[in-house]
PDB file of C-alpha atoms in Angstrom:
ATOM      1  CA  UNK A  13      18.889   2.863  10.400  1.00 70.00           C
ATOM      2  CA  UNK A  14      18.054   5.641   8.140  1.00 81.00           C
ATOM      3  CA  UNK A  15      14.901   3.063   7.165  1.00 82.00           C
ATOM      4  CA  UNK A  16      13.323   2.703  10.033  1.00 87.00           C
ATOM      5  CA  UNK A  17      13.980   6.911  10.869  1.00 92.00           C
ATOM      6  CA  UNK A  18      12.276   7.679   7.477  1.00 92.00           C
ATOM      7  CA  UNK A  19       9.017   5.263   8.510  1.00 92.00           C
ATOM      8  CA  UNK A  20       9.209   6.591  12.080  1.00 94.00           C
ATOM      9  CA  UNK A  21       9.176  10.236  10.450  1.00 96.00           C
ATOM     10  CA  UNK A  22       6.066   9.262   8.166  1.00 96.00           C
ATOM     11  CA  UNK A  23       4.061   7.761  10.932  1.00 95.00           C
ATOM     12  CA  UNK A  24       4.443  11.026  12.952  1.00 96.00           C
ATOM     13  CA  UNK A  25       3.686  12.938   9.972  1.00 95.00           C
ATOM     14  CA  UNK A  26       0.730  11.364   9.394  1.00 94.00           C
ATOM     15  CA  UNK A  27      -0.462  11.510  13.114  1.00 94.00           C
ATOM     16  CA  UNK A  28       0.110  14.754  13.629  1.00 94.00           C
ATOM     17  CA  UNK A  29      -1.069  16.609  10.945  1.00 94.00           C
ATOM     18  CA  UNK A  30      -4.848  16.789  10.822  1.00 93.00           C
ATOM     19  CA  UNK A  31      -6.901  14.347   9.548  1.00 93.00           C
ATOM     20  CA  UNK A  32      -8.606  14.249   5.705  1.00 94.00           C
ATOM     21  CA  UNK A  33     -12.629  14.131   6.201  1.00 93.00           C
ATOM     22  CA  UNK A  34     -13.764  13.491   2.764  1.00 93.00           C
ATOM     23  CA  UNK A  35     -15.987  15.099   1.151  1.00 95.00           C
ATOM     24  CA  UNK A  36     -13.339  17.853   0.965  1.00 95.00           C
ATOM     25  CA  UNK A  37     -11.185  19.913  -1.596  1.00 95.00           C
ATOM     26  CA  UNK A  38      -8.539  22.144  -0.711  1.00 95.00           C
ATOM     27  CA  UNK A  39      -6.571  24.737  -2.745  1.00 95.00           C
ATOM     28  CA  UNK A  40      -2.919  23.528  -3.738  1.00 90.00           C
ATOM     29  CA  UNK A  41      -1.505  26.461  -2.396  1.00 91.00           C
ATOM     30  CA  UNK A  42      -2.838  26.496   0.684  1.00 94.00           C
ATOM     31  CA  UNK A  43      -1.604  24.955   3.959  1.00 94.00           C
ATOM     32  CA  UNK A  44      -4.139  22.064   4.338  1.00 93.00           C
ATOM     33  CA  UNK A  45      -3.350  21.717   0.828  1.00 93.00           C
ATOM     34  CA  UNK A  46       0.031  21.010   1.346  1.00 94.00           C
ATOM     35  CA  UNK A  47      -0.390  19.014   4.896  1.00 94.00           C
ATOM     36  CA  UNK A  48      -2.501  16.079   2.804  1.00 93.00           C
ATOM     37  CA  UNK A  49      -0.068  16.231  -0.388  1.00 93.00           C
ATOM     38  CA  UNK A  50       2.564  15.681   2.440  1.00 94.00           C
ATOM     39  CA  UNK A  51       1.315  13.108   4.079  1.00 95.00           C
ATOM     40  CA  UNK A  52       0.397  11.138   0.811  1.00 94.00           C
ATOM     41  CA  UNK A  53       4.180  11.790  -0.552  1.00 94.00           C
ATOM     42  CA  UNK A  54       5.777  10.701   2.247  1.00 95.00           C
ATOM     43  CA  UNK A  55       3.282   7.415   2.897  1.00 96.00           C
ATOM     44  CA  UNK A  56       4.104   6.233  -0.675  1.00 94.00           C
ATOM     45  CA  UNK A  57       7.716   6.113  -0.296  1.00 94.00           C
ATOM     46  CA  UNK A  58       7.920   4.444   2.487  1.00 94.00           C
ATOM     47  CA  UNK A  59       5.298   2.039   0.336  1.00 93.00           C
ATOM     48  CA  UNK A  60       7.841   1.991  -2.185  1.00 92.00           C
ATOM     49  CA  UNK A  61      10.318   0.805   0.284  1.00 89.00           C
ATOM     50  CA  UNK A  62       8.211  -1.784   2.445  1.00 90.00           C
ATOM     51  CA  UNK A  63       6.853  -2.732  -0.700  1.00 86.00           C
ATOM     52  CA  UNK A  64       5.182  -5.958  -0.020  1.00 86.00           C
ATOM     53  CA  UNK A  65       6.851  -6.996   3.496  1.00 89.00           C
ATOM     54  CA  UNK A  66       4.854  -8.514   5.968  1.00 90.00           C
ATOM     55  CA  UNK A  67       4.727  -5.082   8.158  1.00 92.00           C
ATOM     56  CA  UNK A  68       3.009  -3.135   5.577  1.00 94.00           C
ATOM     57  CA  UNK A  69      -0.759  -3.538   7.127  1.00 94.00           C
ATOM     58  CA  UNK A  70       0.556  -2.403  10.805  1.00 94.00           C
ATOM     59  CA  UNK A  71       2.406   0.567   9.136  1.00 95.00           C
ATOM     60  CA  UNK A  72      -0.546   1.648   7.724  1.00 95.00           C
ATOM     61  CA  UNK A  73      -2.470   0.976  10.617  1.00 95.00           C
ATOM     62  CA  UNK A  74      -0.084   3.217  12.680  1.00 96.00           C
ATOM     63  CA  UNK A  75      -0.029   6.026   9.467  1.00 95.00           C
ATOM     64  CA  UNK A  76      -3.865   6.287  10.492  1.00 95.00           C
ATOM     65  CA  UNK A  77      -5.307   3.533   7.681  1.00 96.00           C
ATOM     66  CA  UNK A  78      -7.722   0.840   8.628  1.00 96.00           C
ATOM     67  CA  UNK A  79      -7.323  -2.677   8.211  1.00 96.00           C
ATOM     68  CA  UNK A  80      -8.616  -5.724   9.100  1.00 94.00           C
ATOM     69  CA  UNK A  81      -7.079  -8.765   9.923  1.00 93.00           C
ATOM     70  CA  UNK A  82      -5.242 -11.242   7.761  1.00 91.00           C
ATOM     71  CA  UNK A  83      -4.852  -8.277   5.071  1.00 94.00           C
ATOM     72  CA  UNK A  84      -1.514  -8.841   2.601  1.00 93.00           C
ATOM     73  CA  UNK A  85      -0.889  -5.794   0.693  1.00 94.00           C
ATOM     74  CA  UNK A  86       2.070  -4.097  -1.316  1.00 93.00           C
ATOM     75  CA  UNK A  87       3.464  -1.257  -2.655  1.00 93.00           C
ATOM     76  CA  UNK A  88       0.256   1.378  -3.631  1.00 95.00           C
ATOM     77  CA  UNK A  89      -0.855   4.701  -3.953  1.00 95.00           C
ATOM     78  CA  UNK A  90      -2.892   5.715  -1.049  1.00 96.00           C
ATOM     79  CA  UNK A  91      -4.187   8.381   1.592  1.00 96.00           C
ATOM     80  CA  UNK A  92      -4.195   6.564   4.696  1.00 95.00           C
ATOM     81  CA  UNK A  93      -6.426   8.281   6.066  1.00 95.00           C
ATOM     82  CA  UNK A  94      -9.374   7.314   3.725  1.00 96.00           C
ATOM     83  CA  UNK A  95      -8.041   4.323   3.341  1.00 97.00           C
ATOM     84  CA  UNK A  96     -10.965   0.907   4.944  1.00 97.00           C
ATOM     85  CA  UNK A  97      -9.706  -2.339   4.001  1.00 97.00           C
ATOM     86  CA  UNK A  98     -11.665  -5.305   5.279  1.00 96.00           C
ATOM     87  CA  UNK A  99     -10.687  -8.562   6.993  1.00 96.00           C
ATOM     88  CA  UNK A 100      -8.636 -11.500   4.555  1.00 93.00           C
ATOM     89  CA  UNK A 101      -7.767  -9.106   1.302  1.00 95.00           C
ATOM     90  CA  UNK A 102      -4.952  -9.340  -0.615  1.00 95.00           C
ATOM     91  CA  UNK A 103      -3.824  -6.613  -2.595  1.00 96.00           C
ATOM     92  CA  UNK A 104      -0.777  -6.963  -5.099  1.00 94.00           C
ATOM     93  CA  UNK A 105       1.300  -4.297  -6.477  1.00 94.00           C
ATOM     94  CA  UNK A 106       0.661  -0.709  -7.798  1.00 93.00           C
ATOM     95  CA  UNK A 107      -2.968   0.195  -7.221  1.00 96.00           C
ATOM     96  CA  UNK A 108      -4.418   3.353  -6.728  1.00 96.00           C
ATOM     97  CA  UNK A 109      -6.407   3.438  -3.643  1.00 96.00           C
ATOM     98  CA  UNK A 110      -7.297   6.733  -3.039  1.00 96.00           C
ATOM     99  CA  UNK A 111      -9.864   9.065  -4.312  1.00 96.00           C
ATOM    100  CA  UNK A 112      -7.417  12.248  -3.947  1.00 95.00           C
ATOM    101  CA  UNK A 113      -7.345  14.064  -7.426  1.00 94.00           C
ATOM    102  CA  UNK A 114      -5.890  17.452  -8.699  1.00 92.00           C
ATOM    103  CA  UNK A 115      -8.097  19.365 -10.269  1.00 90.00           C
ATOM    104  CA  UNK A 116      -8.157  22.865 -11.705  1.00 90.00           C
ATOM    105  CA  UNK A 117      -5.529  23.826  -8.662  1.00 91.00           C
ATOM    106  CA  UNK A 118      -7.623  22.448  -5.907  1.00 94.00           C
ATOM    107  CA  UNK A 119      -7.117  18.747  -4.002  1.00 94.00           C
ATOM    108  CA  UNK A 120     -10.096  16.905  -3.771  1.00 95.00           C
ATOM    109  CA  UNK A 121     -11.036  13.889  -1.592  1.00 96.00           C
ATOM    110  CA  UNK A 122     -14.699  12.865  -2.222  1.00 96.00           C
ATOM    111  CA  UNK A 123     -14.780   9.734  -0.648  1.00 96.00           C
ATOM    112  CA  UNK A 124     -13.171   7.178   1.196  1.00 97.00           C
ATOM    113  CA  UNK A 125     -11.918   3.925   0.134  1.00 97.00           C
ATOM    114  CA  UNK A 126     -13.490   0.794   1.279  1.00 97.00           C
ATOM    115  CA  UNK A 127     -12.589  -2.653   0.320  1.00 97.00           C
ATOM    116  CA  UNK A 128     -14.755  -5.251   1.420  1.00 96.00           C
ATOM    117  CA  UNK A 129     -13.536  -8.828   3.215  1.00 96.00           C
ATOM    118  CA  UNK A 130     -12.043 -11.103   1.163  1.00 94.00           C
ATOM    119  CA  UNK A 131     -11.655  -9.142  -1.832  1.00 95.00           C
ATOM    120  CA  UNK A 132      -8.551  -9.708  -4.246  1.00 95.00           C
ATOM    121  CA  UNK A 133      -7.569  -6.688  -6.010  1.00 96.00           C
ATOM    122  CA  UNK A 134      -4.655  -7.669  -8.701  1.00 93.00           C
ATOM    123  CA  UNK A 135      -2.009  -5.178 -10.213  1.00 94.00           C
ATOM    124  CA  UNK A 136      -2.184  -1.639 -12.058  1.00 95.00           C
ATOM    125  CA  UNK A 137      -6.292  -0.547 -10.839  1.00 96.00           C
ATOM    126  CA  UNK A 138      -7.567   2.519 -10.012  1.00 96.00           C
ATOM    127  CA  UNK A 139     -10.414   2.025  -7.438  1.00 96.00           C
ATOM    128  CA  UNK A 140     -11.023   5.420  -5.704  1.00 96.00           C
ATOM    129  CA  UNK A 141     -13.998   4.215  -3.830  1.00 96.00           C
ATOM    130  CA  UNK A 142     -13.451   0.338  -3.196  1.00 96.00           C
ATOM    131  CA  UNK A 143     -14.875  -2.577  -3.914  1.00 96.00           C
ATOM    132  CA  UNK A 144     -18.112  -4.232  -1.999  1.00 95.00           C
ATOM    133  CA  UNK A 145     -17.157  -7.720   0.126  1.00 94.00           C
ATOM    134  CA  UNK A 146     -15.493 -10.753  -1.664  1.00 93.00           C
ATOM    135  CA  UNK A 147     -14.845  -8.977  -5.070  1.00 95.00           C
ATOM    136  CA  UNK A 148     -11.953  -9.790  -7.608  1.00 94.00           C
ATOM    137  CA  UNK A 149     -10.308  -7.129  -9.443  1.00 94.00           C
ATOM    138  CA  UNK A 150      -7.606  -8.211 -12.216  1.00 89.00           C
ATOM    139  CA  UNK A 151      -5.585  -6.205 -14.267  1.00 91.00           C
ATOM    140  CA  UNK A 152      -5.581  -2.696 -15.546  1.00 93.00           C
ATOM    141  CA  UNK A 153      -9.190  -2.195 -14.150  1.00 95.00           C
ATOM    142  CA  UNK A 154     -10.477   0.879 -13.498  1.00 94.00           C
ATOM    143  CA  UNK A 155     -13.880   1.176 -11.448  1.00 95.00           C
ATOM    144  CA  UNK A 156     -14.784   5.285 -11.031  1.00 93.00           C
ATOM    145  CA  UNK A 157     -17.437   3.909  -8.337  1.00 94.00           C
ATOM    146  CA  UNK A 158     -17.848   1.115  -5.549  1.00 95.00           C
ATOM    147  CA  UNK A 159     -20.508  -1.724  -7.070  1.00 94.00           C
ATOM    148  CA  UNK A 160     -22.658  -2.580  -4.942  1.00 92.00           C
ATOM    149  CA  UNK A 161     -22.950  -6.366  -5.338  1.00 92.00           C
ATOM    150  CA  UNK A 162     -20.956  -8.611  -3.345  1.00 92.00           C
ATOM    151  CA  UNK A 163     -18.828 -11.771  -4.714  1.00 92.00           C
ATOM    152  CA  UNK A 164     -18.147 -10.750  -8.620  1.00 94.00           C
ATOM    153  CA  UNK A 165     -15.385 -10.013 -10.210  1.00 94.00           C
ATOM    154  CA  UNK A 166     -14.366  -6.814 -12.541  1.00 94.00           C
ATOM    155  CA  UNK A 167     -11.426  -6.434 -15.569  1.00 92.00           C
ATOM    156  CA  UNK A 168     -10.710  -3.748 -18.099  1.00 89.00           C
ATOM    157  CA  UNK A 169     -11.515  -0.750 -18.590  1.00 88.00           C
ATOM    158  CA  UNK A 170     -14.606  -0.484 -18.621  1.00 88.00           C
ATOM    159  CA  UNK A 171     -14.798  -3.739 -16.413  1.00 89.00           C
ATOM    160  CA  UNK A 172     -16.150  -6.895 -17.429  1.00 91.00           C
ATOM    161  CA  UNK A 173     -17.869  -8.672 -15.039  1.00 92.00           C
ATOM    162  CA  UNK A 174     -18.708 -11.987 -13.992  1.00 90.00           C
ATOM    163  CA  UNK A 175     -19.025 -13.895 -11.072  1.00 87.00           C
ATOM    164  CA  UNK A 176     -16.654 -14.901  -8.732  1.00 78.00           C
ATOM    165  CA  UNK A 177     -16.412 -18.629  -8.388  1.00 69.00           C
ATOM    166  CA  UNK A 178     -16.955 -19.457  -4.173  1.00 64.00           C
ATOM    167  CA  UNK A 179     -14.562 -21.638  -2.418  1.00 59.00           C
ATOM    168  CA  UNK A 180     -15.307 -24.652  -0.690  1.00 51.00           C
ATOM    169  CA  UNK A 181     -14.230 -26.820   2.315  1.00 47.00           C
ATOM    170  CA  UNK A 182     -11.735 -25.314   4.897  1.00 52.00           C
ATOM    171  CA  UNK A 183      -8.711 -23.530   4.754  1.00 56.00           C
ATOM    172  CA  UNK A 184      -5.538 -25.154   5.994  1.00 60.00           C
ATOM    173  CA  UNK A 185      -4.330 -23.434   9.229  1.00 61.00           C
ATOM    174  CA  UNK A 186      -0.628 -22.373   8.871  1.00 66.00           C
ATOM    175  CA  UNK A 187       2.109 -23.380  10.717  1.00 77.00           C
ATOM    176  CA  UNK A 188       3.247 -21.566  13.842  1.00 77.00           C
ATOM    177  CA  UNK A 189       7.465 -21.562  12.621  1.00 82.00           C
ATOM    178  CA  UNK A 190       5.980 -20.992   8.947  1.00 78.00           C
ATOM    179  CA  UNK A 191       4.115 -17.963  10.109  1.00 69.00           C
ATOM    180  CA  UNK A 192       6.820 -16.776  12.286  1.00 80.00           C
ATOM    181  CA  UNK A 193       9.034 -17.274   8.987  1.00 74.00           C
ATOM    182  CA  UNK A 194       6.998 -15.636   7.076  1.00 70.00           C
ATOM    183  CA  UNK A 195       7.107 -12.284   8.926  1.00 73.00           C
ATOM    184  CA  UNK A 196      10.712 -12.451  10.135  1.00 73.00           C
ATOM    185  CA  UNK A 197      11.879 -12.935   6.032  1.00 77.00           C
ATOM    186  CA  UNK A 198       9.434 -10.439   4.509  1.00 77.00           C
ATOM    187  CA  UNK A 199      10.014  -7.744   7.231  1.00 76.00           C
ATOM    188  CA  UNK A 200      13.247  -8.111   8.490  1.00 74.00           C
ATOM    189  CA  UNK A 201      15.778  -9.907   5.969  1.00 74.00           C
ATOM    190  CA  UNK A 202      13.986  -8.585   2.688  1.00 70.00           C
ATOM    191  CA  UNK A 203      14.118  -5.177   3.951  1.00 72.00           C
ATOM    192  CA  UNK A 204      16.821  -4.846   6.311  1.00 70.00           C
ATOM    193  CA  UNK A 205      19.466  -7.595   5.751  1.00 75.00           C
ATOM    194  CA  UNK A 206      19.001  -7.870   2.161  1.00 73.00           C
ATOM    195  CA  UNK A 207      19.507  -4.470   1.430  1.00 69.00           C
ATOM    196  CA  UNK A 208      22.777  -4.152   3.470  1.00 74.00           C
ATOM    197  CA  UNK A 209      24.161  -6.991   1.817  1.00 76.00           C
ATOM    198  CA  UNK A 210      23.417  -5.231  -1.797  1.00 74.00           C
ATOM    199  CA  UNK A 211      25.612  -2.498  -0.123  1.00 75.00           C
ATOM    200  CA  UNK A 212      27.997  -4.274   1.355  1.00 81.00           C
ATOM    201  CA  UNK A 213      28.482  -5.955  -2.740  1.00 82.00           C
ATOM    202  CA  UNK A 214      28.838  -2.883  -4.279  1.00 78.00           C
ATOM    203  CA  UNK A 215      31.296  -1.479  -2.034  1.00 82.00           C
ATOM    204  CA  UNK A 216      33.835  -4.328  -2.098  1.00 83.00           C
ATOM    205  CA  UNK A 217      33.402  -4.235  -6.243  1.00 82.00           C
ATOM    206  CA  UNK A 218      34.619  -0.888  -5.535  1.00 79.00           C
ATOM    207  CA  UNK A 219      37.553  -1.780  -3.448  1.00 84.00           C
ATOM    208  CA  UNK A 220      38.713  -4.556  -5.113  1.00 85.00           C
ATOM    209  CA  UNK A 221      38.657  -2.741  -8.573  1.00 85.00           C
ATOM    210  CA  UNK A 222      40.629   0.130  -7.172  1.00 80.00           C
ATOM    211  CA  UNK A 223      43.368  -2.580  -5.219  1.00 79.00           C
ATOM    212  CA  UNK A 224      43.693  -4.765  -8.328  1.00 81.00           C
ATOM    213  CA  UNK A 225      43.677  -1.952 -11.190  1.00 80.00           C
ATOM    214  CA  UNK A 226      44.681   1.089  -9.284  1.00 72.00           C
TER     215      UNK A 226
END
């Protein structure tokens, strides 16, 4: 219940506060600067709680981000007002998907972060401007500017560029039971039921230790 209330409050904060429209710059001590900071803080806290649940794209949309269909995303550093994700993207964990920076007492957001359709993003990457369609970004990669060419891969800092192999042949369709189980297991069991069970295990351990070893 507490988690659900926190997610709801995060959505309300993002929706009720004014949208961020890049390029923009605010003093950290100004009201607008504090609003942007508040949005990022609450969204990133919620992202860390949800981790790789299948409801993350829906939650990000409710916070103001634009997501296409078939997106899988884990916990990231984002500013939802400036995040655009195309169809069929896969985004692993701990990526920086925002151009927001703090510089000389100012909160600056120079551009929108735009990930093109069918992009693959690994772990621990910094993509302030995003990626073009069909791009592959490996591990610990930093791309300060958005590349122009599509269907390329990037790895390392500075990024090495290589051609991304194309996928030939039709993709297997997911059955309805598998589809339902995936969403139920990642968005209900992992987030709510397992957390409750972990709390019960801790409580049971405390009660048993007090009972047998008073």
